[in-house]
Amino acid sequence: MDTCELDPACRTLMGIVEDIEDGHLDRPTPCEGVSGGQLLQHIVGLTLAFRAAADKELGPLTDTPPDAGGWPDLEPGWRDALHEQVPRLVTAWCADSAWEGMTRAGGVDLPGAVAGLVALDEVVLHGWDLARAMGREYTLEDATAAACLEFIETFDPAGTPGLFGPAVPVAEDAPVLDRLVARAGRDPRWAPS
């Protein structure tokens, strides 16, 4: 996988963020019981944690599970935080050294190459979640979606607590993005009610 795969996914994410109005923050998301604002704060946190993982900056950002106390409430300054942190996340994962050796994320030691896939997967899936919550389409290159799907297929289709819900059935010939989100426990047809 190209070490800079995060760039297009992060650009897509930020395009969605640009269109979010304050009145949209209470909207439901495909993550059951999670508001758009809570999802945004989770994204703020994951951009910090996975940038630290890429830089092998082990410590508080990499040592604790994400949202150990539940989904966080949105904090002031989230827009500025994402404008600063998302480019730093991309830059960090564009370095070959990020993908080499061992690192830590969510309190789990793992190879850098795996952590990079987790970071990409988080940006893609939560970008999709956010787009759907805001009533927008989400577009992603098939190659990136396929890389994420291949990674997610290494997990139990019955679901992995804290990561993915049970896989949702879709046609074998469904678009790769639909197969990805379905395998991650999301209904590709989900829309806000």
Coordinates of C-alpha atoms in Angstrom, one line a residue:
M1 CA 0.0 0.0 0.0
D2 CA 1.2 3.5 -0.8
T3 CA 2.3 5.2 2.4
C4 CA 0.3 8.4 1.5
E5 CA -3.1 6.7 1.0
L6 CA -4.4 8.8 3.9
D7 CA -4.2 12.0 1.9
P8 CA -7.2 11.4 -0.4
A9 CA -9.3 10.0 2.5
C10 CA -8.4 13.0 4.7
R11 CA -9.2 15.5 1.9
T12 CA -12.6 13.9 1.6
L13 CA -13.1 14.0 5.3
M14 CA -12.2 17.7 5.5
G15 CA -14.5 18.4 2.6
I16 CA -17.4 17.1 4.6
V17 CA -16.3 19.0 7.7
E18 CA -16.3 22.2 5.8
D19 CA -20.0 21.9 5.1
I20 CA -21.1 21.2 8.7
E21 CA -23.2 23.8 10.3
D22 CA -23.6 24.1 14.1
G23 CA -27.2 23.1 13.7
H24 CA -26.1 19.7 12.3
L25 CA -24.1 18.6 15.3
D26 CA -27.0 16.9 17.0
R27 CA -27.9 14.7 14.0
P28 CA -27.8 11.0 14.5
T29 CA -25.0 9.0 12.8
P30 CA -24.8 5.4 11.6
C31 CA -23.0 4.7 14.9
E32 CA -25.9 3.8 17.1
G33 CA -26.6 6.4 19.8
V34 CA -23.8 8.7 18.6
S35 CA -24.5 12.3 17.5
G36 CA -22.6 14.1 14.8
G37 CA -20.9 16.2 17.4
Q38 CA -19.7 13.2 19.4
L39 CA -18.4 11.6 16.2
L40 CA -16.5 14.8 15.3
Q41 CA -14.8 14.8 18.8
H42 CA -13.9 11.1 18.3
I43 CA -12.3 12.1 15.0
V44 CA -10.4 14.9 16.7
G45 CA -9.1 12.3 19.2
L46 CA -8.1 9.7 16.6
T47 CA -6.2 12.3 14.5
L48 CA -4.1 13.1 17.6
A49 CA -3.6 9.4 18.6
F50 CA -2.7 8.1 15.1
R51 CA -0.3 11.0 14.4
A52 CA 1.5 10.1 17.6
A53 CA 1.5 6.4 16.6
A54 CA 3.0 7.3 13.3
D55 CA 5.7 9.4 15.0
K56 CA 6.3 6.6 17.5
E57 CA 5.6 9.2 20.2
L58 CA 4.4 6.7 22.8
G59 CA 2.6 8.1 25.8
P60 CA -0.8 9.3 26.9
L61 CA -2.1 9.7 23.3
T62 CA -1.2 6.1 22.4
D63 CA -1.6 4.3 25.7
T64 CA -5.3 4.5 26.3
P65 CA -8.2 3.0 24.5
P66 CA -10.2 5.6 22.5
D67 CA -13.2 7.0 24.3
A68 CA -12.7 4.7 27.3
G69 CA -15.4 6.7 29.1
G70 CA -17.9 6.5 26.2
W71 CA -18.3 8.7 23.2
P72 CA -17.0 12.2 24.0
D73 CA -19.0 15.4 23.9
L74 CA -17.9 17.9 21.3
E75 CA -15.4 20.4 22.6
P76 CA -15.0 24.1 21.5
G77 CA -12.4 24.6 18.9
W78 CA -13.0 21.3 17.1
R79 CA -12.9 22.9 13.6
D80 CA -9.5 24.5 14.3
A81 CA -8.3 21.3 15.8
L82 CA -9.2 19.3 12.7
H83 CA -7.7 21.9 10.3
E84 CA -4.4 21.6 12.2
Q85 CA -4.4 17.9 13.0
V86 CA -5.6 16.3 9.8
P87 CA -2.7 17.6 7.7
R88 CA -0.3 16.6 10.5
L89 CA -1.8 13.1 10.4
V90 CA -1.2 12.9 6.6
T91 CA 2.3 14.2 6.9
A92 CA 3.2 11.7 9.7
W93 CA 1.9 8.7 7.7
C94 CA 3.7 9.8 4.5
A95 CA 7.0 9.0 6.2
D96 CA 8.2 5.5 5.4
S97 CA 9.4 5.3 9.1
A98 CA 5.8 5.4 10.3
W99 CA 5.1 2.1 8.6
E100 CA 8.2 0.4 9.9
G101 CA 8.9 -1.3 13.2
M102 CA 6.4 -1.3 16.1
T103 CA 4.2 1.4 17.6
R104 CA 1.2 1.7 19.8
A105 CA -2.4 2.8 19.4
G106 CA -5.3 2.5 21.8
G107 CA -3.0 0.9 24.3
V108 CA -2.1 -2.0 21.9
D109 CA 1.4 -2.6 20.6
L110 CA 1.2 -3.3 16.9
P111 CA 3.4 -3.1 13.7
G112 CA 3.5 0.3 12.1
A113 CA 2.1 -1.1 8.9
V114 CA -1.0 -2.4 10.8
A115 CA -1.4 0.9 12.7
G116 CA -1.3 2.7 9.3
L117 CA -4.2 0.6 8.0
V118 CA -6.1 1.2 11.2
A119 CA -5.6 4.9 10.8
L120 CA -6.8 4.8 7.2
D121 CA -9.7 2.6 8.1
E122 CA -10.8 5.0 10.9
V123 CA -10.6 8.1 8.6
V124 CA -12.5 6.3 5.9
L125 CA -15.3 4.7 8.0
H126 CA -15.9 7.8 10.1
G127 CA -15.7 10.0 7.1
W128 CA -18.5 7.8 5.6
D129 CA -20.4 8.0 8.9
L130 CA -20.1 11.8 9.0
A131 CA -21.1 12.2 5.4
R132 CA -24.2 10.0 5.9
A133 CA -25.2 11.9 9.1
M134 CA -25.0 15.2 7.1
G135 CA -27.0 13.8 4.2
R136 CA -24.1 13.8 1.8
E137 CA -22.7 11.2 -0.5
Y138 CA -19.2 9.8 0.3
T139 CA -16.8 9.1 -2.5
L140 CA -13.6 7.1 -2.3
E141 CA -11.3 5.6 -4.8
D142 CA -12.0 1.9 -5.2
A143 CA -8.3 1.0 -4.4
T144 CA -8.5 2.7 -1.0
A145 CA -11.8 1.1 -0.2
A146 CA -10.4 -2.3 -1.3
A147 CA -7.4 -1.9 1.0
C148 CA -9.7 -1.1 3.9
L149 CA -12.0 -4.0 3.1
E150 CA -9.1 -6.4 2.9
F151 CA -8.0 -5.2 6.4
I152 CA -11.5 -5.5 7.9
E153 CA -11.9 -9.0 6.5
T154 CA -9.3 -10.1 9.0
F155 CA -11.7 -9.5 11.8
D156 CA -14.7 -11.7 12.9
P157 CA -17.8 -11.0 10.7
A158 CA -19.9 -11.4 13.9
G159 CA -18.4 -8.1 15.1
T160 CA -15.4 -7.0 17.2
P161 CA -16.5 -5.0 20.4
G162 CA -15.2 -1.5 20.3
L163 CA -14.3 -1.7 16.6
F164 CA -17.0 -3.1 14.4
G165 CA -20.6 -4.3 14.6
P166 CA -21.8 -7.5 13.0
A167 CA -21.4 -7.5 9.2
V168 CA -24.5 -6.4 7.3
P169 CA -25.4 -8.6 4.3
V170 CA -24.8 -7.1 0.8
A171 CA -24.6 -8.5 -2.7
E172 CA -21.2 -9.9 -3.6
D173 CA -21.2 -7.6 -6.6
A174 CA -22.1 -4.5 -4.6
P175 CA -19.7 -1.5 -5.0
V176 CA -16.5 -2.0 -2.9
L177 CA -17.3 0.9 -0.7
D178 CA -20.7 -0.6 0.2
R179 CA -19.0 -3.9 0.9
L180 CA -16.5 -2.2 3.1
V181 CA -19.1 -0.3 5.3
A182 CA -21.3 -3.4 5.4
R183 CA -18.4 -5.6 6.6
A184 CA -17.7 -2.9 9.3
G185 CA -21.3 -3.4 10.6
R186 CA -23.0 -0.4 8.8
D187 CA -25.9 -0.5 6.5
P188 CA -24.8 1.1 3.2
R189 CA -28.3 2.4 2.7
W190 CA -28.4 4.2 6.1
A191 CA -29.8 7.7 6.0
P192 CA -30.9 10.1 8.8
S193 CA -34.6 9.6 9.5

